[in-house]
mmCIF file of C-alpha atoms in Angstrom:
data_model
loop_
_atom_site.group_PDB
_atom_site.id
_atom_site.type_symbol
_atom_site.label_atom_id
_atom_site.label_comp_id
_atom_site.label_asym_id
_atom_site.label_seq_id
_atom_site.Cartn_x
_atom_site.Cartn_y
_atom_site.Cartn_z
ATOM 1 C CA UNK C 1 67.247 4.366 29.822
ATOM 2 C CA UNK C 2 67.833 4.641 26.145
ATOM 3 C CA UNK C 3 65.439 1.752 25.609
ATOM 4 C CA UNK C 4 62.706 3.450 27.591
ATOM 5 C CA UNK C 5 63.269 6.694 25.708
ATOM 6 C CA UNK C 6 63.004 4.818 22.454
ATOM 7 C CA UNK C 7 59.737 3.222 23.438
ATOM 8 C CA UNK C 8 58.317 6.544 24.537
ATOM 9 C CA UNK C 9 59.387 8.139 21.280
ATOM 10 C CA UNK C 10 57.879 5.321 19.265
ATOM 11 C CA UNK C 11 54.625 5.582 21.191
ATOM 12 C CA UNK C 12 54.558 9.313 20.646
ATOM 13 C CA UNK C 13 55.150 8.891 16.936
ATOM 14 C CA UNK C 14 52.387 6.298 16.852
ATOM 15 C CA UNK C 15 49.929 8.720 18.422
ATOM 16 C CA UNK C 16 50.979 11.479 16.031
ATOM 17 C CA UNK C 17 50.556 9.063 13.143
ATOM 18 C CA UNK C 18 47.088 8.062 14.296
ATOM 19 C CA UNK C 19 46.005 11.688 14.695
ATOM 20 C CA UNK C 20 47.427 12.576 11.304
ATOM 21 C CA UNK C 21 45.603 9.631 9.758
ATOM 22 C CA UNK C 22 42.317 10.735 11.411
ATOM 23 C CA UNK C 23 42.697 14.253 9.998
ATOM 24 C CA UNK C 24 43.445 12.720 6.607
ATOM 25 C CA UNK C 25 40.251 10.664 6.724
ATOM 26 C CA UNK C 26 38.250 13.726 7.747
ATOM 27 C CA UNK C 27 39.623 15.703 4.816
ATOM 28 C CA UNK C 28 38.939 12.760 2.501
ATOM 29 C CA UNK C 29 35.302 12.589 3.658
ATOM 30 C CA UNK C 30 34.866 16.311 3.059
ATOM 31 C CA UNK C 31 36.487 16.155 -0.343
ATOM 32 C CA UNK C 32 34.748 12.943 -1.480
ATOM 33 C CA UNK C 33 32.418 13.346 -4.424
ATOM 34 C CA UNK C 34 28.771 13.519 -3.438
ATOM 35 C CA UNK C 35 25.706 12.288 -5.229
ATOM 36 C CA UNK C 36 22.814 14.733 -4.978
ATOM 37 C CA UNK C 37 19.284 13.480 -4.445
ATOM 38 C CA UNK C 38 15.849 15.096 -4.181
ATOM 39 C CA UNK C 39 14.455 15.458 -0.664
ATOM 40 C CA UNK C 40 11.384 17.034 0.879
ATOM 41 C CA UNK C 41 12.328 20.400 2.369
ATOM 42 C CA UNK C 42 12.454 20.707 6.141
ATOM 43 C CA UNK C 43 9.121 21.821 7.587
ATOM 44 C CA UNK C 44 7.091 20.634 4.581
ATOM 45 C CA UNK C 45 4.303 18.064 5.001
ATOM 46 C CA UNK C 46 2.628 16.457 1.996
ATOM 47 C CA UNK C 47 -0.460 14.258 1.853
ATOM 48 C CA UNK C 48 -1.163 11.508 -0.666
ATOM 49 C CA UNK C 49 -2.259 13.183 -3.895
ATOM 50 C CA UNK C 50 -0.433 16.483 -3.271
ATOM 51 C CA UNK C 51 1.492 17.876 -6.232
ATOM 52 C CA UNK C 52 5.242 18.401 -5.872
ATOM 53 C CA UNK C 53 6.334 22.008 -6.300
ATOM 54 C CA UNK C 54 9.744 23.597 -6.355
ATOM 55 C CA UNK C 55 9.275 25.106 -2.906
ATOM 56 C CA UNK C 56 8.661 21.613 -1.500
ATOM 57 C CA UNK C 57 12.042 20.280 -2.563
ATOM 58 C CA UNK C 58 15.677 20.559 -1.564
ATOM 59 C CA UNK C 59 18.808 18.743 -2.620
ATOM 60 C CA UNK C 60 20.718 16.504 -0.265
ATOM 61 C CA UNK C 61 24.230 15.227 -0.886
ATOM 62 C CA UNK C 62 25.429 11.771 0.083
ATOM 63 C CA UNK C 63 29.111 10.732 -0.237
ATOM 64 C CA UNK C 64 29.428 8.354 -3.149
ATOM 65 C CA UNK C 65 30.852 5.629 -0.900
ATOM 66 C CA UNK C 66 27.598 5.689 1.086
ATOM 67 C CA UNK C 67 25.133 5.712 -1.822
ATOM 68 C CA UNK C 68 25.049 1.918 -2.201
ATOM 69 C CA UNK C 69 21.859 1.077 -4.153
ATOM 70 C CA UNK C 70 20.037 4.348 -3.431
ATOM 71 C CA UNK C 71 20.741 5.715 -6.908
ATOM 72 C CA UNK C 72 18.700 2.867 -8.391
ATOM 73 C CA UNK C 73 15.543 3.652 -6.407
ATOM 74 C CA UNK C 74 15.693 7.435 -5.993
ATOM 75 C CA UNK C 75 15.804 10.129 -8.712
ATOM 76 C CA UNK C 76 18.864 12.376 -8.541
ATOM 77 C CA UNK C 77 18.711 16.159 -8.272
ATOM 78 C CA UNK C 78 19.453 16.498 -11.982
ATOM 79 C CA UNK C 79 15.904 15.174 -12.577
ATOM 80 C CA UNK C 80 14.212 17.656 -10.256
ATOM 81 C CA UNK C 81 12.358 19.434 -13.067
ATOM 82 C CA UNK C 82 10.833 16.138 -14.147
ATOM 83 C CA UNK C 83 9.258 15.503 -10.733
ATOM 84 C CA UNK C 84 7.715 18.945 -10.350
ATOM 85 C CA UNK C 85 3.984 18.747 -10.994
ATOM 86 C CA UNK C 86 3.864 15.038 -10.153
ATOM 87 C CA UNK C 87 1.631 13.819 -7.309
ATOM 88 C CA UNK C 88 3.017 11.801 -4.434
ATOM 89 C CA UNK C 89 1.148 8.633 -3.583
ATOM 90 C CA UNK C 90 1.815 8.589 0.156
ATOM 91 C CA UNK C 91 2.191 11.119 3.003
ATOM 92 C CA UNK C 92 5.704 12.629 3.146
ATOM 93 C CA UNK C 93 7.529 14.884 5.603
ATOM 94 C CA UNK C 94 10.527 17.163 5.539
ATOM 95 C CA UNK C 95 13.865 15.384 5.375
ATOM 96 C CA UNK C 96 12.623 12.339 3.468
ATOM 97 C CA UNK C 97 14.429 11.454 0.249
ATOM 98 C CA UNK C 98 12.016 11.128 -2.677
ATOM 99 C CA UNK C 99 11.891 7.589 -4.078
ATOM 100 C CA UNK C 100 10.700 6.547 -7.514
ATOM 101 C CA UNK C 101 7.932 4.477 -5.935
ATOM 102 C CA UNK C 102 6.613 7.610 -4.193
ATOM 103 C CA UNK C 103 5.670 9.185 -7.519
ATOM 104 C CA UNK C 104 4.598 6.133 -9.529
ATOM 105 C CA UNK C 105 1.407 4.119 -9.429
ATOM 106 C CA UNK C 106 -2.066 5.297 -8.562
ATOM 107 C CA UNK C 107 -2.629 7.883 -5.866
ATOM 108 C CA UNK C 108 -4.758 6.521 -3.057
ATOM 109 C CA UNK C 109 -7.909 8.615 -2.808
ATOM 110 C CA UNK C 110 -10.596 8.283 -0.191
ATOM 111 C CA UNK C 111 -13.080 5.457 -0.686
ATOM 112 C CA UNK C 112 -15.994 7.897 -0.819
ATOM 113 C CA UNK C 113 -14.454 9.853 -3.700
ATOM 114 C CA UNK C 114 -14.322 6.689 -5.838
ATOM 115 C CA UNK C 115 -18.023 5.862 -5.482
ATOM 116 C CA UNK C 116 -20.870 6.798 -7.792
ATOM 117 C CA UNK C 117 -23.948 8.473 -6.321
ATOM 118 C CA UNK C 118 -25.863 5.184 -6.352
ATOM 119 C CA UNK C 119 -23.067 3.172 -4.693
ATOM 120 C CA UNK C 120 -22.070 2.531 -1.091
ATOM 121 C CA UNK C 121 -19.295 0.521 0.554
ATOM 122 C CA UNK C 122 -20.127 -2.269 2.991
ATOM 123 C CA UNK C 123 -17.735 -4.534 4.903
ATOM 124 C CA UNK C 124 -17.958 -8.321 4.958
ATOM 125 C CA UNK C 125 -16.153 -10.467 7.577
ATOM 126 C CA UNK C 126 -14.260 -13.365 6.024
ATOM 127 C CA UNK C 127 -13.065 -16.680 7.402
ATOM 128 C CA UNK C 128 -9.337 -16.146 7.987
ATOM 129 C CA UNK C 129 -8.776 -19.892 8.182
ATOM 130 C CA UNK C 130 -10.358 -20.598 4.792
ATOM 131 C CA UNK C 131 -9.371 -17.522 2.777
ATOM 132 C CA UNK C 132 -5.931 -16.274 1.674
ATOM 133 C CA UNK C 133 -6.519 -12.504 1.320
ATOM 134 C CA UNK C 134 -3.048 -11.952 -0.179
ATOM 135 C CA UNK C 135 -4.412 -13.398 -3.423
ATOM 136 C CA UNK C 136 -7.314 -10.922 -3.525
ATOM 137 C CA UNK C 137 -6.713 -7.351 -4.679
ATOM 138 C CA UNK C 138 -8.785 -4.167 -4.820
ATOM 139 C CA UNK C 139 -10.698 -4.151 -8.098
ATOM 140 C CA UNK C 140 -11.225 -7.929 -8.106
ATOM 141 C CA UNK C 141 -14.699 -9.453 -8.136
ATOM 142 C CA UNK C 142 -15.736 -11.845 -5.389
ATOM 143 C CA UNK C 143 -18.795 -13.744 -4.202
ATOM 144 C CA UNK C 144 -19.513 -15.017 -0.707
ATOM 145 C CA UNK C 145 -20.535 -18.499 0.448
ATOM 146 C CA UNK C 146 -23.094 -17.812 3.191
ATOM 147 C CA UNK C 147 -25.678 -19.833 5.143
ATOM 148 C CA UNK C 148 -28.984 -20.082 3.347
ATOM 149 C CA UNK C 149 -31.850 -18.454 5.172
ATOM 150 C CA UNK C 150 -34.801 -20.664 6.090
ATOM 151 C CA UNK C 151 -34.965 -24.316 7.085
ATOM 152 C CA UNK C 152 -33.613 -26.994 4.781
ATOM 153 C CA UNK C 153 -32.840 -30.674 4.672
ATOM 154 C CA UNK C 154 -29.021 -31.010 4.685
ATOM 155 C CA UNK C 155 -27.743 -31.601 1.177
ATOM 156 C CA UNK C 156 -24.533 -30.531 -0.613
ATOM 157 C CA UNK C 157 -24.297 -26.788 -1.121
ATOM 158 C CA UNK C 158 -25.547 -25.487 -4.465
ATOM 159 C CA UNK C 159 -24.142 -22.728 -6.610
ATOM 160 C CA UNK C 160 -26.977 -20.311 -7.435
ATOM 161 C CA UNK C 161 -26.254 -17.129 -9.350
ATOM 162 C CA UNK C 162 -26.167 -13.600 -7.989
ATOM 163 C CA UNK C 163 -29.770 -12.476 -7.376
ATOM 164 C CA UNK C 164 -31.697 -15.696 -8.023
ATOM 165 C CA UNK C 165 -33.117 -17.957 -5.332
ATOM 166 C CA UNK C 166 -31.028 -20.938 -4.171
ATOM 167 C CA UNK C 167 -32.209 -24.461 -4.942
ATOM 168 C CA UNK C 168 -34.373 -25.937 -2.172
ATOM 169 C CA UNK C 169 -32.630 -28.180 0.321
ATOM 170 C CA UNK C 170 -29.209 -26.487 0.265
ATOM 171 C CA UNK C 171 -27.301 -25.460 3.368
ATOM 172 C CA UNK C 172 -25.537 -22.487 1.798
ATOM 173 C CA UNK C 173 -25.635 -20.261 -1.224
ATOM 174 C CA UNK C 174 -23.114 -18.177 -3.111
ATOM 175 C CA UNK C 175 -24.091 -14.518 -3.401
ATOM 176 C CA UNK C 176 -22.352 -12.047 -5.681
ATOM 177 C CA UNK C 177 -20.322 -10.950 -7.461
ATOM 178 C CA UNK C 178 -19.227 -7.701 -5.786
ATOM 179 C CA UNK C 179 -16.297 -5.449 -6.595
ATOM 180 C CA UNK C 180 -13.587 -5.272 -3.919
ATOM 181 C CA UNK C 181 -12.520 -1.846 -2.664
ATOM 182 C CA UNK C 182 -10.100 -2.857 0.088
ATOM 183 C CA UNK C 183 -8.943 -5.687 2.306
ATOM 184 C CA UNK C 184 -8.460 -4.418 5.826
ATOM 185 C CA UNK C 185 -6.422 -1.271 5.256
ATOM 186 C CA UNK C 186 -4.885 -2.499 1.993
ATOM 187 C CA UNK C 187 -6.061 -0.754 -1.144
ATOM 188 C CA UNK C 188 -3.300 -1.874 -3.500
ATOM 189 C CA UNK C 189 -1.993 -5.194 -4.816
ATOM 190 C CA UNK C 190 -0.060 -7.065 -2.144
ATOM 191 C CA UNK C 191 3.354 -6.645 -3.830
ATOM 192 C CA UNK C 192 2.870 -2.885 -4.207
ATOM 193 C CA UNK C 193 1.716 -2.574 -0.608
ATOM 194 C CA UNK C 194 4.756 -4.477 0.680
ATOM 195 C CA UNK C 195 7.109 -2.595 -1.646
ATOM 196 C CA UNK C 196 6.045 0.643 0.006
ATOM 197 C CA UNK C 197 6.579 -0.905 3.435
ATOM 198 C CA UNK C 198 2.972 -0.281 4.349
ATOM 199 C CA UNK C 199 1.117 -2.230 6.975
ATOM 200 C CA UNK C 200 -2.649 -2.423 7.011
ATOM 201 C CA UNK C 201 -3.217 -4.749 9.938
ATOM 202 C CA UNK C 202 -5.723 -7.558 9.696
ATOM 203 C CA UNK C 203 -7.319 -8.298 6.322
ATOM 204 C CA UNK C 204 -10.231 -10.196 7.848
ATOM 205 C CA UNK C 205 -12.793 -7.791 6.385
ATOM 206 C CA UNK C 206 -13.387 -7.060 2.719
ATOM 207 C CA UNK C 207 -14.908 -3.752 1.655
ATOM 208 C CA UNK C 208 -17.240 -4.233 -1.313
ATOM 209 C CA UNK C 209 -19.181 -1.871 -3.565
ATOM 210 C CA UNK C 210 -22.961 -2.224 -3.302
ATOM 211 C CA UNK C 211 -25.525 -0.669 -5.619
ATOM 212 C CA UNK C 212 -28.476 1.293 -4.271
ATOM 213 C CA UNK C 213 -31.911 0.997 -5.834
ATOM 214 C CA UNK C 214 -34.410 3.640 -4.732
ATOM 215 C CA UNK C 215 -32.288 4.259 -1.684
ATOM 216 C CA UNK C 216 -32.211 0.574 -0.679
ATOM 217 C CA UNK C 217 -29.518 -2.054 -1.052
ATOM 218 C CA UNK C 218 -29.768 -4.072 -4.241
ATOM 219 C CA UNK C 219 -31.516 -7.463 -3.720
ATOM 220 C CA UNK C 220 -28.366 -9.615 -3.710
ATOM 221 C CA UNK C 221 -26.743 -7.314 -1.141
ATOM 222 C CA UNK C 222 -29.848 -7.491 1.056
ATOM 223 C CA UNK C 223 -29.680 -11.294 0.940
ATOM 224 C CA UNK C 224 -25.973 -11.239 1.722
ATOM 225 C CA UNK C 225 -26.247 -9.065 4.819
ATOM 226 C CA UNK C 226 -29.377 -10.822 6.041
ATOM 227 C CA UNK C 227 -27.458 -14.099 5.803
ATOM 228 C CA UNK C 228 -24.508 -12.573 7.671
ATOM 229 C CA UNK C 229 -26.824 -11.452 10.454
ATOM 230 C CA UNK C 230 -28.285 -14.960 10.558
ATOM 231 C CA UNK C 231 -24.729 -16.276 11.028
ATOM 232 C CA UNK C 232 -24.042 -13.690 13.788
ATOM 233 C CA UNK C 233 -21.604 -11.934 11.451
ATOM 234 C CA UNK C 234 -19.176 -14.846 11.526
ATOM 235 C CA UNK C 235 -16.503 -14.925 8.831
ATOM 236 C CA UNK C 236 -17.557 -16.458 5.528
ATOM 237 C CA UNK C 237 -15.729 -18.082 2.650
ATOM 238 C CA UNK C 238 -14.886 -16.128 -0.489
ATOM 239 C CA UNK C 239 -15.079 -17.093 -4.149
ATOM 240 C CA UNK C 240 -12.675 -15.152 -6.391
ATOM 241 C CA UNK C 241 -13.810 -14.548 -9.965
ATOM 242 C CA UNK C 242 -11.738 -14.291 -13.117
ATOM 243 C CA UNK C 243 -10.052 -10.955 -13.796
ATOM 244 C CA UNK C 244 -11.857 -11.015 -17.143
ATOM 245 C CA UNK C 245 -15.083 -10.280 -15.307
ATOM 246 C CA UNK C 246 -15.052 -6.548 -16.006
ATOM 247 C CA UNK C 247 -18.526 -5.597 -14.872
ATOM 248 C CA UNK C 248 -21.325 -6.783 -12.659
ATOM 249 C CA UNK C 249 -23.241 -9.419 -14.686
#
């Protein structure tokens, strides 16, 4: 009997100890030092390019034991004045913690807003099996290897320049260069795009800038799209030019 009473007492003390320990942990969590970060206020929605204002922001506290690496990628509340007046470069909603990458780098504007009055954007399908689009970035200059229009005796492909005529007897010609605006939905370098956890889907189409002359496509662009139509808009190979090519030659 005494043994059973002892076991019951020990079990009871164990339960009391566990409960006491739970309350201790709860108090510890409440009393633990917090690190305060900048967050978008509940109910606020921001678009890419919107300027951060005081009324858009609220502070959010995270227990120091749960911060991990967040303090290396997110500005703390003590820096809130420094972020006011800065544009965000992606859409944001209430409750999101502001990250350094959200307020650095270029703001993505619409394609149309980046064009001159005599420029248009056209899309070119590329051969996914022969092109690695990850190595091509918006702002680069590219040319396209397309079938040559008109009959020809099969000979190795030539390398004519942008608006000149290809040598007779060639099967294909290289037309360009053109400035790249986007690859699929990607409008940033690949590492920046991935760093922001963005997904743009397939990059099998390149958006290029084309000049207009008297309301018509410039001659090299006309040749390019005529050749694409001849090839039933099949994907073509791409030639990437040096980054030192700063303007259309």
